[in-house]
XYZ file of C-alpha atoms in Angstrom:
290
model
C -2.066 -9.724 8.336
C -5.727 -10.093 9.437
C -7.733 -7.590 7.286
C -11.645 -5.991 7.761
C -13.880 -4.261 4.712
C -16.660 -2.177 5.013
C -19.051 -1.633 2.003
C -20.380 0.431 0.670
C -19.607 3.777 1.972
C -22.047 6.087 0.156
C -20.729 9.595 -0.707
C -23.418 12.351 -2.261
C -21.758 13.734 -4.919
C -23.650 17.016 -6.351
C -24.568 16.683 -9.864
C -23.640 13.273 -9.993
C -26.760 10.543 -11.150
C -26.144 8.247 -8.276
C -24.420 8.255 -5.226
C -20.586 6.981 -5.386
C -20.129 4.033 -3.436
C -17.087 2.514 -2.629
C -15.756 -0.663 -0.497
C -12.763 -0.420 2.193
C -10.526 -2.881 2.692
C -7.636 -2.365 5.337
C -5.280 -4.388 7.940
C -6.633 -4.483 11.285
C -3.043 -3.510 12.481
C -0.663 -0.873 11.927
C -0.644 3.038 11.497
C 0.830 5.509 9.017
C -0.857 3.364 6.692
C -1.064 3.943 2.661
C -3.672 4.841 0.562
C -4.922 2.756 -3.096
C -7.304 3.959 -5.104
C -8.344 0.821 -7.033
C -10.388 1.814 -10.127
C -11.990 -1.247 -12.116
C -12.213 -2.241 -15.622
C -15.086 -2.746 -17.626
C -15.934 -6.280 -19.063
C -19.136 -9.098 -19.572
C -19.761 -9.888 -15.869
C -22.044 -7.786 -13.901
C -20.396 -6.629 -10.779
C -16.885 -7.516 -11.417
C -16.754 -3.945 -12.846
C -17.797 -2.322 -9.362
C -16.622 -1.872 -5.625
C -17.101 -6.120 -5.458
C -14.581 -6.567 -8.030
C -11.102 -7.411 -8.103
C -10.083 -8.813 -4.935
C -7.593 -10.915 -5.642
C -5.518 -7.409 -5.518
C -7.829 -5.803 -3.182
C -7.729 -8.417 -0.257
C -3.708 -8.990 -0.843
C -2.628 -5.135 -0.792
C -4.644 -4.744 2.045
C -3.043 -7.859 4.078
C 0.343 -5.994 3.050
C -0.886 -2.854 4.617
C -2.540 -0.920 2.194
C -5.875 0.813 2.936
C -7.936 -0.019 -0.559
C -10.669 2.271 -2.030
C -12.740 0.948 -4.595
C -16.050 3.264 -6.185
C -17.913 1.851 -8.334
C -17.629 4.128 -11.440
C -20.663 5.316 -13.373
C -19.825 2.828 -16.405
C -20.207 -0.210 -14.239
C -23.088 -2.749 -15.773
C -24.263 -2.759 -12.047
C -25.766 0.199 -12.363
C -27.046 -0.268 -15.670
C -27.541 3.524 -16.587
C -29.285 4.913 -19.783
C -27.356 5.242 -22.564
C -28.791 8.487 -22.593
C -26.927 9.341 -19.463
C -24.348 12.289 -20.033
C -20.980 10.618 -20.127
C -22.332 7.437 -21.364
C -21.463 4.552 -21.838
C -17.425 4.826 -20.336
C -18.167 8.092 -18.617
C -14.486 8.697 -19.022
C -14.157 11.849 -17.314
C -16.571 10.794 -14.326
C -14.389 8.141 -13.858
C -11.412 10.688 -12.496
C -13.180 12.427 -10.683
C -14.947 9.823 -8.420
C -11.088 9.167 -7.572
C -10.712 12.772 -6.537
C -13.610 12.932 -4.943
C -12.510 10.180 -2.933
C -9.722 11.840 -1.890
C -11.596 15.305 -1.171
C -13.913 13.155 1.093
C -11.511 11.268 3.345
C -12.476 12.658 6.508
C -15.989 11.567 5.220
C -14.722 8.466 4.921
C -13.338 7.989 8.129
C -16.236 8.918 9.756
C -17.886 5.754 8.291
C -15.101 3.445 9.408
C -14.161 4.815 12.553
C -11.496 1.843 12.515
C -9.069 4.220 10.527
C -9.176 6.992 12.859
C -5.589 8.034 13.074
C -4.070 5.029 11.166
C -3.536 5.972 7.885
C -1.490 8.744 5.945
C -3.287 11.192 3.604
C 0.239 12.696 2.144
C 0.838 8.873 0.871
C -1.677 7.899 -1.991
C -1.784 5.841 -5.082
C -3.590 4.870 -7.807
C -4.030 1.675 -9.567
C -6.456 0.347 -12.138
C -6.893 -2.340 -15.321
C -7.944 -1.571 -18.336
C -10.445 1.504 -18.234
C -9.044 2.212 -15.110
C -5.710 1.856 -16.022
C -7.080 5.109 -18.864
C -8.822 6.343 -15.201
C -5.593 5.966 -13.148
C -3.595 7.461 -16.498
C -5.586 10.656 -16.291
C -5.195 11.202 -12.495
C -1.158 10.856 -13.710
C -1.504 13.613 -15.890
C -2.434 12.093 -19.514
C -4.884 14.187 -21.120
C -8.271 13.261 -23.046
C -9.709 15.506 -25.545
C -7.017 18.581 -24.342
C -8.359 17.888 -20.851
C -6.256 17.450 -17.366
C -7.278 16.271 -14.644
C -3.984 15.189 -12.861
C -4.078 15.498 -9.101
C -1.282 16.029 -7.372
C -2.383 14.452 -4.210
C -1.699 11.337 -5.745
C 2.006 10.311 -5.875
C 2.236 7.136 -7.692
C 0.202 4.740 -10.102
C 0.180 1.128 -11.734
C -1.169 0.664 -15.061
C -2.201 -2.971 -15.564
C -3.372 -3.392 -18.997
C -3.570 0.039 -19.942
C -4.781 1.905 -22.907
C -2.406 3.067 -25.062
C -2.160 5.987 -28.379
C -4.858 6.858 -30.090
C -3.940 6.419 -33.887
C -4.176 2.935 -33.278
C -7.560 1.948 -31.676
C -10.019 0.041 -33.789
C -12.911 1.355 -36.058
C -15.148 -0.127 -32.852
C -13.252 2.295 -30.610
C -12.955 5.294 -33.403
C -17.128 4.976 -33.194
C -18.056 4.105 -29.604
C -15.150 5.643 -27.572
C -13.486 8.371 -29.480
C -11.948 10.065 -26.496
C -9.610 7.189 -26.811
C -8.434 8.898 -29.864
C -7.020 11.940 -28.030
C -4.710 10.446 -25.843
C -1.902 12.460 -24.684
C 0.817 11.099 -22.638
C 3.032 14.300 -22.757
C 2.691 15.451 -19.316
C 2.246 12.351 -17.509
C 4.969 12.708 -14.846
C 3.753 11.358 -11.919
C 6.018 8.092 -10.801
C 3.789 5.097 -12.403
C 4.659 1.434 -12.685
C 3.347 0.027 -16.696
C 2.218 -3.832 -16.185
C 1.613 -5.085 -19.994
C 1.111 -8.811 -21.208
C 3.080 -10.139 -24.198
C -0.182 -11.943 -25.126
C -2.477 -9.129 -24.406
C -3.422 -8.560 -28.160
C -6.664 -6.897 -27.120
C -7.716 -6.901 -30.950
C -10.832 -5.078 -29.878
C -9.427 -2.049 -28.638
C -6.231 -2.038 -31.071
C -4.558 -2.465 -34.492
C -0.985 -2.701 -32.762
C -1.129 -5.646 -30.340
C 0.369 -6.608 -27.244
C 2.973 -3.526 -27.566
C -0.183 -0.669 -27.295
C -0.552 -1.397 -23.516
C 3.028 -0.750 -23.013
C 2.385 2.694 -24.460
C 2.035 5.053 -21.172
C 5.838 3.467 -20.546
C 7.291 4.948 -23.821
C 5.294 8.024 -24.209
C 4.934 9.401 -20.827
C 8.077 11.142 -19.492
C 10.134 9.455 -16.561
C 10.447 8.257 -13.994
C 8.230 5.013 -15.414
C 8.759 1.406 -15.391
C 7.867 -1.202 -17.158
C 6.700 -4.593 -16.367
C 6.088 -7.258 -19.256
C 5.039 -10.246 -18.365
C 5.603 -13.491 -20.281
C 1.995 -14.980 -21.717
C -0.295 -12.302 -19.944
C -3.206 -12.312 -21.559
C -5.845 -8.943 -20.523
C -6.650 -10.899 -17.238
C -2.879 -11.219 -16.280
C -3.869 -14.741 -14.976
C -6.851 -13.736 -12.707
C -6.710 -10.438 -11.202
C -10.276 -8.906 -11.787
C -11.514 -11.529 -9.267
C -11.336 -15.309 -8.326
C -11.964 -18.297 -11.113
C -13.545 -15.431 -13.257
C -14.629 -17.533 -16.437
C -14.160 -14.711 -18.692
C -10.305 -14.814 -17.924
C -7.993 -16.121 -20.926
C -5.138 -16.830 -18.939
C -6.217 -18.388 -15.779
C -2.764 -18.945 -13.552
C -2.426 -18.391 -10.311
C 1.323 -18.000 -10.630
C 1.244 -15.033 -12.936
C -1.388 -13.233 -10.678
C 0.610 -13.729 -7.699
C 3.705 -12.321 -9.848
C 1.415 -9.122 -10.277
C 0.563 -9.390 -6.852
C 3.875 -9.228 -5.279
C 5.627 -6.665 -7.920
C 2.652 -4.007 -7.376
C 2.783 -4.303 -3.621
C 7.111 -3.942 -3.710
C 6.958 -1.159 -6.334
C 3.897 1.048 -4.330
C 6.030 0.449 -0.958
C 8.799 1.566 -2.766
C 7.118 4.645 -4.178
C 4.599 5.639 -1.024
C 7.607 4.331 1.735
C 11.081 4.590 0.569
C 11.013 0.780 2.152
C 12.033 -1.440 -0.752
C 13.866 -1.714 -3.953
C 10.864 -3.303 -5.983
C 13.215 -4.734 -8.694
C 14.796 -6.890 -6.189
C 11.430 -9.076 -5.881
C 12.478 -11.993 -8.036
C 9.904 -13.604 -10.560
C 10.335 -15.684 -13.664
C 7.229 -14.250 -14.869
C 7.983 -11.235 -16.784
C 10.926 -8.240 -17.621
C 11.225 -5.023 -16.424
C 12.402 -1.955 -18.218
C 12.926 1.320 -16.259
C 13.139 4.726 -17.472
C-alpha cells in the first residue's frame, strides 16, 4: 500500500518549553483507519530519538493501514535541552502527556493534513514504544510512576518492545540518574498490551536481572497481556529504531520483520477484531498469553 508523511506538524502546547512536533505517516487508501502513537527510545544517535526515528515500524504499519504519530519527546538529544530544564533529562512524565496531547489535538491535526479528513477512526487508538517509550506507552496503560496515573482511556491497546521493567532491580546508574524508575507500579495496568522482550536483551545498564526485567509489564500487570520472546533479541530487536543503525547489536533483518509482522497482526487484532495474531507463524520467538 502506497503511503504519504507529513512532518512536522507543530502543536503549541501551554507551559510546555518547545513546541511538540510530530511526523504522520498514513496509506494513501482506505478509511476507518487506526490510530499509533509511536513514542521513541532514547539512545547515542541524534535524531533517531525524535519524530525521524524508527521507520522501519513507522513506514511498515502505515503500508498495513495504520495512521502513525510520532512527537518528538522533550528528552530527545535533538533538542538538546538544559539539564536544568524541569523534567530533565527523561522528562518522564512529559513524555505521556505529549501522547495525550496528541490525542486531545486530533482535529488539530487533521487540519494540517487535510488528506485524513474523514479516513481515520478516533474510537480506535494504540500505543507503541521501545525502551523509554515502552515506560511512556506503560504509563498511558495505566502503570504508575512515583504514585502517579496517567492512563488514558482513549487508548485501547499497547506494545511494549523492550520495556522497562520493576524497580528493585535497576542499576546504581538508574537508582542516581532516573529514580522514577524505582517506583514502578504495574498493578493497575489493564489496558490490552502486547510485551515484546529479547532473550539477549541483558540491558546491564538499566538492570541487575537480565533479559527477564523487560518481560516484567507481562507478569506484573493484570490480564489480558501477551507475551512475545524472541530468540537472540538483543535491545535493537534486529533493527527497529531505524535502518543499518550502527549502534544496533543485533542487526537482522529477519528478526525485525518478525516484530514487524506480529505487532501489525496483534494491533489489528486488538483495534479490528480482524485477525487472530497468534496465527502469524515465525520461528523467531514464543508467545505466552495471559
Amino acid at each position: 500500500m502506497t503511503v504519504f508523511t507529513v512532518s512536522p506538524v507543530v502543536l503549541d502546547i501551554p507551559g510546555r518549553p518547545v513546541d511538540l512536533q510530530l511526523k504522520v505517516s498514513a496509506p494513501t487508501e482506505g478509511v476507518g483507519l487506526p490510530i499509533l502513537l509511536l513514542s521513541h527510545g532514547q539512545g547515542y544517535s541524534n535524531h533517531l530519538s525524535s519524530l525521524n526515528g524508527y521507520a522501519p515500524l513507522a513506514n511498515h504499519w502505515a503500508e498495513q493501514g495504520f495512521v502513525v504519530l510520532q512527537p518528538t519527546h522533550l528528552s530527545s538529544r535533538s533538542l538538546n535541552l538544559p539539564d536544568t530544564t524541569p523534567g530533565a533529562p527523561m522528562f518522564w512524565r512529559s513524555r505521556a502527556e505529549d501522547m495525550s496531547h496528541v490525542i486531545d489535538r486530533l482535529d488539530e491535526i487533521e487540519k494540517a493534513v487535510p488528506q485524513l479528513q474523514n479516513r481515520w477512526d478516533r474510537t480506535k487508538i494504540a500505543v507503541v514504544g521501545h525502551s523509554m517509550g515502552g515506560h511512556t506507552a506503560s504509563l498511558l496503560l495505566g502503570m504508575r510512576t512515583e504514585g502517579v496515573s496517567l492512563k488514558d482511556d482513549r487508548v485501547k491497546a499497547g506494545v511494549l518492545l523492550g520495556s522497562t521493567g520493576r524497580g528493585d532491580a535497576v542499576t546504581d546508574v538508574v537508582k542516581e540518574h532516573y529514580s522514577f524508575m524505582q517506583d514502578a507500579d504495574f498493578s493497575e495496568m489493564t489496558t490490552p498490551a502486547l510485551v515484546v522482550a529479547g532473550d539477549a536483551d541483558a540491558s546491564e545498564h538499566l538492570t541487575t536481572m537480565g533479559p527477564d526485567w523487560h518481560a516484567d509489564p507481562f507478569h506484573l500487570a493484570p490480564g489480558p497481556k501477551d507475551l512475545l520472546t524472541l530468540f537472540g533479541a538483543e535491545h535493537g530487536f534486529g533493527g527497529v529504531s531505524g535502518y543499518d543503525v550502527a549502534e544496533t547489536t543485533d542487526e537482522s533483518p529477519e528478526r525485525v520483520a518478525a516484530v514487524q509482522q506480529l505487532t501489525t497482526a496483534y494491533l489489528r487484532g486488538q483495534l479490528l477484531g480482524t485477525t487472530d495474531w497468534q496465527d502469524v507463524a515465525t520461528d523467531q520467538g514464543s508467545i505466552e498469553s495471559k
